[in-house]
Amino acid sequence: MTVANNTVWEYTRAGRLSSTIAQAARAIPEPGPSELVIQVRAAALNPVDEQLAQSPPSLLSFLGCAIPSPSKPLVPTSDFAGVVVASKSAAYVVGDEVYGQRFSADGNGFLATYVKVEASAPFVKKPKGLGWTDAAAVPLVYTTVYDALVEWGRLSMGGEEGLSVLVLGGSSGTGHVAVQMAKKMGCNVVASCSGKNAEMVKSLGADEIIDYTTQNVPQAALMSRYAPYAVVLDCVGGTDLLPDLDNLLLDSPQRPELGIYVTIVGDKTSRDAMGGAATNLYTPAQAVRTVLGRLNDHLPRWTRGWTGRRYACIKLNPSKDKLESYEKFMEEGGKVIVDSVWPFGKAREAYERLESARAKGKVVVEVSK
Ligand SMILES: NC(=O)c1ccc[n+]([C@@H]2O[C@H](COP(=O)([O-])OP(=O)(O)OC[C@H]3O[C@@H](n4cnc5c(N)ncnc54)[C@H](OP(=O)(O)O)[C@@H]3O)[C@@H](O)[C@H]2O)c1
């Protein structure tokens, strides 16, 4: 029997979530085969929530995402930490403390007190010692950075001394994790951020800061004593550095697999427009660059004169394995910084903070105690 005491934040029209979400009561879901119901303790907000909420219906439909309407209210956000309260999976029992993500493109997000998830979704048991709000902050940014540096960047989790990584957006939710991960790999790290965040980014391991508010970022990146870079990871977006890839990216006969520009945003600079790999669909120059960038993976180095350099505009590819590696990252002193924690009743204010584009680390909502 279902009970109507599941409180959710939902939206029924396009627009900024700080002005469109409203509280509603729903029934507590019941698990189907191989599903669980989670009592959500904390949920982290992500720019993609806003991008989904502000995309035109035609794009949402093309991408297979749900379209908000009064007859189909959508609950935003993908990152969560919570307790299993019902399970039809042998892998989890009632009382298990878990954290992870499930992409909320279908509108069944985690700004809700109870959510049903498939046991196969990329969530795992929460390490002891990781609090609820800290845990919710981890999944999307950690997995994205792992994908960018390890899967696409082909760096390994240690022993990369002498190599350099450039992180654009070193204070952002994703960028501050990238600074730490690259440092733990043994790399020299150059990061762009504003002067007011420089100390924080340095304290996370950046060897050199480029202040994007006062310096020319491409020029400073090229002039750095740490250039050229095994990976340039762009967490900001735009095309400013693309004309200089030949000089920015490492070209090593000993490590020919290195030297890539990985963007998690794409050529666009608007925070409200959908980013990542989806932008290849409507940015022809980027799509061509992506194809040529991928060709570089399969062709000999001498072909670079006409294919350009390795380039990828990526979409994260979450998995339980990747998230499980966070425990080691944490034990070695790594952390996902939480910019601010908001009570459930103040989810609109939490989205305002995300929309400001000034957050240092993650914006988190405490959903239940
Ligand atoms: N493709 C994927 O799978 C994927 C996954 C995760 C995220 N993303 C995308 O990646 C982007 C970043 O996400 P996020 O959560 O990391 O963002 P975020 O934390 O909301 O970004 C805000 C931060 O960015 C800094 N910033 C703003 N403009 C900057 C600039 N021009 N140069 C350097 N720093 C700048 C701000 O610092 P100041 O206050 O100093 O300006 C602030 O600390 C978003 O577009 C998101 O959608 C994509």
CSV table of C-alpha atoms and ligand atoms in Angstrom, one decimal:
chain,number,residue,atom,x,y,z
A,1,MET,CA,0.0,0.0,0.0
A,2,THR,CA,1.4,3.4,-0.9
A,3,VAL,CA,1.4,6.3,1.6
A,4,ALA,CA,1.3,10.0,0.4
A,5,ASN,CA,4.1,11.4,2.6
A,6,ASN,CA,6.8,11.8,0.1
A,7,THR,CA,7.7,15.5,-0.2
A,8,VAL,CA,9.3,16.5,-3.5
A,9,TRP,CA,10.4,19.7,-5.2
A,10,GLU,CA,9.0,19.6,-8.7
A,11,TYR,CA,8.6,21.9,-11.8
A,12,THR,CA,6.0,21.9,-14.5
A,13,ARG,CA,7.4,24.5,-16.9
A,14,ALA,CA,10.8,25.6,-18.4
A,15,GLY,CA,12.8,28.2,-16.5
A,16,ARG,CA,15.4,28.8,-13.8
A,17,LEU,CA,14.8,26.2,-11.1
A,18,SER,CA,15.0,28.9,-8.3
A,19,SER,CA,11.8,30.3,-9.7
A,20,THR,CA,10.0,27.2,-11.0
A,21,ILE,CA,10.3,24.5,-8.3
A,22,ALA,CA,7.4,24.1,-5.9
A,23,GLN,CA,6.8,21.6,-3.1
A,24,ALA,CA,4.3,18.8,-3.6
A,25,ALA,CA,3.2,15.6,-1.8
A,26,ARG,CA,3.5,12.3,-3.6
A,27,ALA,CA,3.1,8.7,-2.6
A,28,ILE,CA,6.2,6.8,-1.3
A,29,PRO,CA,7.3,4.7,-4.3
A,30,GLU,CA,7.3,0.9,-4.0
A,31,PRO,CA,10.3,-1.1,-5.4
A,32,GLY,CA,9.8,-3.3,-8.5
A,33,PRO,CA,12.0,-6.3,-9.2
A,34,SER,CA,15.7,-5.4,-8.6
A,35,GLU,CA,14.8,-2.0,-7.3
A,36,LEU,CA,15.2,-0.2,-4.0
A,37,VAL,CA,13.6,2.7,-2.3
A,38,ILE,CA,16.0,5.2,-0.8
A,39,GLN,CA,15.2,7.7,2.0
A,40,VAL,CA,17.2,10.6,0.7
A,41,ARG,CA,19.4,12.3,3.3
A,42,ALA,CA,21.1,14.8,1.0
A,43,ALA,CA,21.1,15.7,-2.6
A,44,ALA,CA,23.7,17.8,-4.5
A,45,LEU,CA,22.7,20.3,-7.3
A,46,ASN,CA,24.4,20.4,-10.7
A,47,PRO,CA,24.5,22.9,-13.5
A,48,VAL,CA,22.9,20.2,-15.8
A,49,ASP,CA,19.7,20.4,-13.6
A,50,GLU,CA,19.4,24.0,-14.8
A,51,GLN,CA,20.3,23.1,-18.4
A,52,LEU,CA,17.6,20.4,-18.5
A,53,ALA,CA,15.1,22.8,-16.9
A,54,GLN,CA,15.8,25.5,-19.5
A,55,SER,CA,16.2,23.5,-22.7
A,56,PRO,CA,13.5,23.8,-25.3
A,57,PRO,CA,11.1,20.9,-25.6
A,58,SER,CA,12.4,20.1,-29.1
A,59,LEU,CA,15.9,19.5,-27.7
A,60,LEU,CA,14.7,17.5,-24.7
A,61,SER,CA,12.6,15.3,-26.9
A,62,PHE,CA,15.5,14.8,-29.3
A,63,LEU,CA,17.8,13.8,-26.4
A,64,GLY,CA,15.2,11.5,-25.0
A,65,CYS,CA,14.7,13.6,-21.8
A,66,ALA,CA,11.3,14.3,-20.1
A,67,ILE,CA,9.5,17.5,-20.9
A,68,PRO,CA,8.0,19.4,-17.9
A,69,SER,CA,4.2,20.1,-18.0
A,70,PRO,CA,1.4,20.3,-15.4
A,71,SER,CA,0.5,16.7,-16.3
A,72,LYS,CA,4.2,15.6,-16.0
A,73,PRO,CA,5.9,17.4,-13.1
A,74,LEU,CA,9.6,16.7,-12.9
A,75,VAL,CA,11.9,16.4,-9.9
A,76,PRO,CA,15.4,17.7,-10.5
A,77,THR,CA,18.9,16.5,-9.6
A,78,SER,CA,21.0,13.3,-9.8
A,79,ASP,CA,23.4,13.1,-6.9
A,80,PHE,CA,22.2,11.6,-3.6
A,81,ALA,CA,23.1,10.0,-0.3
A,82,GLY,CA,20.6,8.1,1.7
A,83,VAL,CA,19.3,5.0,3.4
A,84,VAL,CA,17.7,1.9,1.8
A,85,VAL,CA,14.2,1.6,3.3
A,86,ALA,CA,12.9,-1.1,0.9
A,87,SER,CA,14.8,-3.5,-1.3
A,88,LYS,CA,14.0,-6.1,-3.9
A,89,SER,CA,17.6,-6.7,-4.7
A,90,ALA,CA,19.9,-9.3,-3.1
A,91,ALA,CA,22.8,-6.8,-3.2
A,92,TYR,CA,21.2,-4.3,-0.7
A,93,VAL,CA,19.3,-4.7,2.5
A,94,VAL,CA,17.1,-2.2,4.5
A,95,GLY,CA,19.4,0.1,6.5
A,96,ASP,CA,22.3,0.1,4.0
A,97,GLU,CA,23.7,3.6,3.7
A,98,VAL,CA,24.4,4.4,0.1
A,99,TYR,CA,25.5,7.3,-2.2
A,100,GLY,CA,25.7,7.8,-5.9
A,101,GLN,CA,23.8,9.2,-8.8
A,102,ARG,CA,21.1,8.4,-11.3
A,103,PHE,CA,20.7,10.9,-14.2
A,104,SER,CA,17.5,12.7,-13.6
A,105,ALA,CA,16.6,13.2,-17.3
A,106,ASP,CA,13.4,11.3,-16.8
A,107,GLY,CA,12.3,13.7,-14.0
A,108,ASN,CA,12.7,11.2,-11.2
A,109,GLY,CA,15.4,13.2,-9.4
A,110,PHE,CA,16.5,13.3,-5.8
A,111,LEU,CA,15.1,16.5,-4.5
A,112,ALA,CA,12.5,14.2,-2.8
A,113,THR,CA,12.3,12.5,0.6
A,114,TYR,CA,11.9,9.0,-1.0
A,115,VAL,CA,13.1,7.8,-4.5
A,116,LYS,CA,13.0,4.5,-6.2
A,117,VAL,CA,16.2,3.4,-8.0
A,118,GLU,CA,17.4,0.4,-9.9
A,119,ALA,CA,20.0,-1.6,-7.9
A,120,SER,CA,22.3,-1.5,-11.0
A,121,ALA,CA,22.4,2.3,-11.0
A,122,PRO,CA,25.8,3.8,-10.2
A,123,PHE,CA,25.6,4.1,-6.4
A,124,VAL,CA,27.6,2.2,-3.8
A,125,LYS,CA,27.7,1.8,0.0
A,126,LYS,CA,28.8,5.0,1.7
A,127,PRO,CA,32.2,4.8,3.4
A,128,LYS,CA,32.1,5.2,7.2
A,129,GLY,CA,33.4,8.6,8.0
A,130,LEU,CA,31.8,10.3,5.0
A,131,GLY,CA,28.9,12.5,6.2
A,132,TRP,CA,25.6,12.6,4.3
A,133,THR,CA,26.0,16.1,2.8
A,134,ASP,CA,29.7,15.4,1.9
A,135,ALA,CA,28.7,12.1,0.3
A,136,ALA,CA,26.0,13.6,-1.9
A,137,ALA,CA,28.5,16.1,-3.2
A,138,VAL,CA,30.8,13.5,-4.7
A,139,PRO,CA,29.3,11.3,-7.5
A,140,LEU,CA,28.9,13.5,-10.5
A,141,VAL,CA,32.0,15.7,-10.2
A,142,TYR,CA,34.3,12.8,-9.1
A,143,THR,CA,33.2,10.5,-11.9
A,144,THR,CA,33.4,13.3,-14.5
A,145,VAL,CA,37.0,14.1,-13.5
A,146,TYR,CA,37.9,10.4,-13.3
A,147,ASP,CA,36.6,10.0,-16.9
A,148,ALA,CA,38.4,13.1,-18.1
A,149,LEU,CA,41.9,12.4,-16.6
A,150,VAL,CA,42.0,8.6,-16.5
A,151,GLU,CA,39.8,7.4,-19.4
A,152,TRP,CA,40.3,10.2,-21.8
A,153,GLY,CA,43.5,11.7,-20.5
A,154,ARG,CA,45.1,8.2,-20.1
A,155,LEU,CA,46.9,9.3,-16.9
A,156,SER,CA,47.2,6.7,-14.2
A,157,MET,CA,46.3,7.2,-10.6
A,158,GLY,CA,50.0,7.6,-9.5
A,159,GLY,CA,53.5,7.8,-10.9
A,160,GLU,CA,52.9,10.6,-13.5
A,161,GLU,CA,55.7,12.8,-12.1
A,162,GLY,CA,57.1,15.3,-14.6
A,163,LEU,CA,53.8,15.6,-16.6
A,164,SER,CA,51.6,18.6,-16.4
A,165,VAL,CA,47.8,19.1,-16.3
A,166,LEU,CA,46.0,22.4,-17.0
A,167,VAL,CA,42.6,22.8,-15.3
A,168,LEU,CA,40.3,25.6,-16.5
A,169,GLY,CA,38.0,26.5,-13.7
A,170,GLY,CA,40.0,25.3,-10.7
A,171,SER,CA,37.5,26.4,-8.1
A,172,SER,CA,34.4,24.9,-9.7
A,173,GLY,CA,32.6,21.7,-8.5
A,174,THR,CA,34.5,19.7,-11.1
A,175,GLY,CA,37.7,21.7,-11.4
A,176,HIS,CA,38.7,21.6,-7.7
A,177,VAL,CA,38.4,17.8,-7.8
A,178,ALA,CA,40.5,17.7,-11.0
A,179,VAL,CA,43.3,19.8,-9.3
A,180,GLN,CA,43.5,17.3,-6.5
A,181,MET,CA,43.3,14.2,-8.7
A,182,ALA,CA,46.0,15.5,-11.1
A,183,LYS,CA,48.2,16.3,-8.1
A,184,LYS,CA,47.7,12.9,-6.6
A,185,MET,CA,48.7,11.4,-9.9
A,186,GLY,CA,52.1,13.2,-9.4
A,187,CYS,CA,51.5,15.8,-12.1
A,188,ASN,CA,52.3,19.5,-12.0
A,189,VAL,CA,49.0,21.4,-11.9
A,190,VAL,CA,48.2,24.8,-13.5
A,191,ALA,CA,44.7,26.0,-12.8
A,192,SER,CA,42.7,29.0,-13.9
A,193,CYS,CA,40.4,30.7,-11.3
A,194,SER,CA,39.7,34.2,-10.0
A,195,GLY,CA,42.1,35.9,-7.6
A,196,LYS,CA,39.7,35.5,-4.7
A,197,ASN,CA,39.8,31.7,-5.0
A,198,ALA,CA,43.5,31.4,-5.7
A,199,GLU,CA,44.5,30.4,-2.2
A,200,MET,CA,41.9,27.7,-2.0
A,201,VAL,CA,42.9,26.2,-5.4
A,202,LYS,CA,46.6,26.4,-4.4
A,203,SER,CA,45.8,24.7,-1.1
A,204,LEU,CA,44.3,21.8,-3.1
A,205,GLY,CA,47.5,21.3,-5.0
A,206,ALA,CA,47.8,23.8,-7.8
A,207,ASP,CA,51.4,24.7,-8.5
A,208,GLU,CA,50.5,27.8,-10.6
A,209,ILE,CA,47.4,29.9,-10.8
A,210,ILE,CA,46.2,31.8,-13.8
A,211,ASP,CA,43.8,34.6,-12.7
A,212,TYR,CA,41.2,34.6,-15.4
A,213,THR,CA,39.9,38.0,-14.3
A,214,THR,CA,43.2,39.8,-14.9
A,215,GLN,CA,45.3,37.5,-17.2
A,216,ASN,CA,45.0,36.3,-20.7
A,217,VAL,CA,44.5,32.6,-20.1
A,218,PRO,CA,45.8,31.1,-23.3
A,219,GLN,CA,48.9,33.3,-23.2
A,220,ALA,CA,49.6,32.5,-19.5
A,221,ALA,CA,49.0,28.8,-20.1
A,222,LEU,CA,51.5,28.8,-23.0
A,223,MET,CA,54.1,30.8,-21.1
A,224,SER,CA,53.9,28.7,-17.9
A,225,ARG,CA,57.0,26.8,-17.0
A,226,TYR,CA,54.8,23.7,-16.7
A,227,ALA,CA,53.7,23.8,-20.4
A,228,PRO,CA,53.1,21.7,-22.5
A,229,TYR,CA,50.3,19.7,-20.9
A,230,ALA,CA,49.5,16.0,-21.0
A,231,VAL,CA,45.8,17.0,-20.4
A,232,VAL,CA,44.0,20.3,-20.7
A,233,LEU,CA,40.7,19.8,-18.8
A,234,ASP,CA,38.2,22.5,-19.6
A,235,CYS,CA,35.5,22.9,-17.0
A,236,VAL,CA,34.5,26.4,-18.2
A,237,GLY,CA,33.7,26.2,-21.9
A,238,GLY,CA,34.6,28.3,-25.0
A,239,THR,CA,37.2,28.1,-27.7
A,240,ASP,CA,39.9,30.5,-26.5
A,241,LEU,CA,42.6,27.9,-26.2
A,242,LEU,CA,41.8,25.8,-29.3
A,243,PRO,CA,44.0,27.8,-31.8
A,244,ASP,CA,47.1,26.9,-29.6
A,245,LEU,CA,46.6,23.2,-29.1
A,246,ASP,CA,49.8,22.3,-31.0
A,247,ASN,CA,51.9,24.3,-28.5
A,248,LEU,CA,49.8,23.6,-25.4
A,249,LEU,CA,49.6,19.8,-25.7
A,250,LEU,CA,52.4,17.4,-25.0
A,251,ASP,CA,53.7,15.5,-28.0
A,252,SER,CA,55.9,12.8,-26.6
A,253,PRO,CA,57.4,9.9,-28.6
A,254,GLN,CA,57.7,8.0,-25.3
A,255,ARG,CA,54.1,8.6,-24.3
A,256,PRO,CA,52.3,9.1,-27.7
A,257,GLU,CA,48.9,8.4,-26.0
A,258,LEU,CA,49.1,11.6,-24.0
A,259,GLY,CA,48.3,15.2,-25.1
A,260,ILE,CA,44.5,15.8,-25.2
A,261,TYR,CA,42.1,18.7,-24.8
A,262,VAL,CA,39.1,17.4,-22.8
A,263,THR,CA,36.2,19.7,-22.4
A,264,ILE,CA,33.2,18.8,-20.2
A,265,VAL,CA,31.3,21.9,-21.5
A,266,GLY,CA,32.0,22.3,-25.2
A,267,ASP,CA,32.4,25.5,-27.3
A,268,LYS,CA,29.4,27.2,-25.7
A,269,THR,CA,29.9,29.6,-22.8
A,270,SER,CA,26.3,30.0,-21.6
A,271,ARG,CA,25.7,28.1,-18.3
A,272,ASP,CA,22.0,27.7,-19.2
A,273,ALA,CA,22.6,25.8,-22.4
A,274,MET,CA,23.0,22.1,-22.4
A,275,GLY,CA,26.7,21.2,-22.4
A,276,GLY,CA,29.0,18.2,-22.8
A,277,ALA,CA,28.8,15.7,-25.7
A,278,ALA,CA,25.2,16.8,-26.5
A,279,THR,CA,26.6,20.0,-27.9
A,280,ASN,CA,28.2,18.1,-30.8
A,281,LEU,CA,24.7,17.8,-32.1
A,282,TYR,CA,24.3,21.5,-32.8
A,283,THR,CA,27.8,22.9,-33.0
A,284,PRO,CA,29.1,21.7,-36.4
A,285,ALA,CA,32.7,23.1,-35.9
A,286,GLN,CA,32.9,21.2,-32.6
A,287,ALA,CA,31.5,18.0,-34.2
A,288,VAL,CA,34.2,18.1,-36.9
A,289,ARG,CA,36.9,18.7,-34.3
A,290,THR,CA,35.5,15.8,-32.3
A,291,VAL,CA,35.7,13.4,-35.3
A,292,LEU,CA,39.2,14.5,-36.2
A,293,GLY,CA,40.3,14.4,-32.5
A,294,ARG,CA,39.1,10.8,-32.3
A,295,LEU,CA,40.9,9.9,-35.5
A,296,ASN,CA,44.1,10.9,-33.8
A,297,ASP,CA,43.7,7.9,-31.5
A,298,HIS,CA,44.0,5.6,-34.4
A,299,LEU,CA,46.4,7.3,-36.8
A,300,PRO,CA,50.2,7.6,-36.5
A,301,ARG,CA,51.7,10.8,-35.0
A,302,TRP,CA,52.8,12.2,-38.4
A,303,THR,CA,49.2,12.6,-39.5
A,304,ARG,CA,48.6,15.4,-36.9
A,305,GLY,CA,49.4,18.1,-39.4
A,306,TRP,CA,46.0,17.5,-40.9
A,307,THR,CA,43.9,15.9,-38.2
A,308,GLY,CA,44.9,18.4,-35.5
A,309,ARG,CA,45.4,17.2,-31.9
A,310,ARG,CA,43.4,14.8,-29.7
A,311,TYR,CA,40.2,16.5,-28.6
A,312,ALA,CA,37.1,15.3,-26.8
A,313,CYS,CA,33.9,16.9,-25.6
A,314,ILE,CA,32.7,14.3,-23.1
A,315,LYS,CA,29.7,13.1,-21.2
A,316,LEU,CA,30.4,11.4,-17.9
A,317,ASN,CA,30.1,7.6,-17.9
A,318,PRO,CA,29.3,6.7,-14.3
A,319,SER,CA,29.8,3.3,-12.8
A,320,LYS,CA,29.9,1.7,-9.4
A,321,ASP,CA,33.6,0.8,-9.8
A,322,LYS,CA,34.6,4.4,-10.4
A,323,LEU,CA,32.6,5.7,-7.4
A,324,GLU,CA,34.2,3.0,-5.3
A,325,SER,CA,37.6,4.4,-6.0
A,326,TYR,CA,36.6,7.6,-4.2
A,327,GLU,CA,37.2,5.9,-0.8
A,328,LYS,CA,40.9,5.6,-1.6
A,329,PHE,CA,41.0,9.2,-2.9
A,330,MET,CA,39.4,10.3,0.4
A,331,GLU,CA,41.8,8.2,2.5
A,332,GLU,CA,44.7,9.9,0.7
A,333,GLY,CA,43.3,13.3,1.8
A,334,GLY,CA,41.2,14.1,-1.3
A,335,LYS,CA,37.8,15.8,-0.7
A,336,VAL,CA,34.9,17.3,-2.5
A,337,ILE,CA,34.4,20.7,-1.1
A,338,VAL,CA,30.9,21.7,-0.2
A,339,ASP,CA,30.2,25.4,-0.9
A,340,SER,CA,27.0,25.5,1.1
A,341,VAL,CA,24.4,23.2,2.7
A,342,TRP,CA,20.7,24.3,2.5
A,343,PRO,CA,17.8,22.9,4.4
A,344,PHE,CA,15.1,21.1,2.3
A,345,GLY,CA,12.7,24.0,2.6
A,346,LYS,CA,15.3,26.3,1.1
A,347,ALA,CA,15.9,24.4,-2.2
A,348,ARG,CA,15.0,27.5,-4.2
A,349,GLU,CA,17.7,29.5,-2.5
A,350,ALA,CA,20.1,26.6,-3.1
A,351,TYR,CA,19.4,26.8,-6.8
A,352,GLU,CA,19.9,30.6,-6.7
A,353,ARG,CA,23.4,29.9,-5.3
A,354,LEU,CA,24.1,27.5,-8.1
A,355,GLU,CA,22.7,29.9,-10.7
A,356,SER,CA,25.1,32.6,-9.4
A,357,ALA,CA,28.0,30.7,-10.9
A,358,ARG,CA,30.1,31.7,-7.9
A,359,ALA,CA,29.9,28.5,-5.9
A,360,LYS,CA,33.3,27.2,-4.7
A,361,GLY,CA,32.7,23.5,-4.8
A,362,LYS,CA,29.3,21.9,-4.5
A,363,VAL,CA,25.9,23.2,-3.4
A,364,VAL,CA,24.0,20.6,-1.3
A,365,VAL,CA,20.5,20.3,0.1
A,366,GLU,CA,19.9,18.4,3.3
A,367,VAL,CA,16.8,16.5,2.5
A,368,SER,CA,16.0,14.6,5.7
A,369,LYS,CA,17.6,14.0,9.1
B,1,LIG,N1,30.1,16.7,-19.6
B,1,LIG,C1,29.8,16.3,-18.4
B,1,LIG,O1,29.7,15.1,-18.2
B,1,LIG,C2,29.8,17.2,-17.3
B,1,LIG,C3,29.8,16.8,-16.0
B,1,LIG,C4,29.8,17.7,-14.9
B,1,LIG,C5,29.7,19.1,-15.2
B,1,LIG,N2,29.6,19.5,-16.5
B,1,LIG,C6,29.6,20.9,-16.9
B,1,LIG,O2,30.7,21.5,-16.5
B,1,LIG,C7,30.5,22.9,-16.2
B,1,LIG,C8,31.1,23.2,-14.8
B,1,LIG,O3,30.3,22.5,-13.8
B,1,LIG,P1,30.7,22.8,-12.3
B,1,LIG,O4,29.7,22.0,-11.5
B,1,LIG,O5,32.1,22.5,-12.1
B,1,LIG,O6,30.4,24.3,-12.2
B,1,LIG,P2,30.2,25.3,-11.0
B,1,LIG,O7,30.9,24.7,-9.8
B,1,LIG,O8,28.8,25.7,-10.8
B,1,LIG,O9,31.1,26.6,-11.5
B,1,LIG,C9,31.2,27.7,-10.7
B,1,LIG,C10,32.7,28.0,-10.5
B,1,LIG,O10,33.3,28.3,-11.8
B,1,LIG,C11,34.2,29.4,-11.6
B,1,LIG,N3,34.3,30.1,-12.9
B,1,LIG,C12,33.3,30.8,-13.5
B,1,LIG,N4,33.8,31.3,-14.7
B,1,LIG,C13,35.1,30.9,-14.8
B,1,LIG,C14,36.1,31.2,-15.8
B,1,LIG,N5,35.9,31.9,-16.9
B,1,LIG,N6,37.3,30.7,-15.5
B,1,LIG,C15,37.6,30.0,-14.4
B,1,LIG,N7,36.7,29.7,-13.4
B,1,LIG,C16,35.4,30.2,-13.6
B,1,LIG,C17,33.6,30.2,-10.5
B,1,LIG,O11,34.6,30.9,-9.8
B,1,LIG,P3,34.6,32.6,-9.7
B,1,LIG,O12,33.5,32.9,-8.7
B,1,LIG,O13,35.9,32.9,-9.3
B,1,LIG,O14,34.2,33.1,-11.1
B,1,LIG,C18,33.0,29.2,-9.6
B,1,LIG,O15,33.9,28.7,-8.6
B,1,LIG,C19,29.0,23.1,-16.3
B,1,LIG,O16,28.7,23.7,-17.5
B,1,LIG,C20,28.5,21.7,-16.2
B,1,LIG,O17,27.2,21.5,-16.9
B,1,LIG,C21,29.7,18.6,-17.6
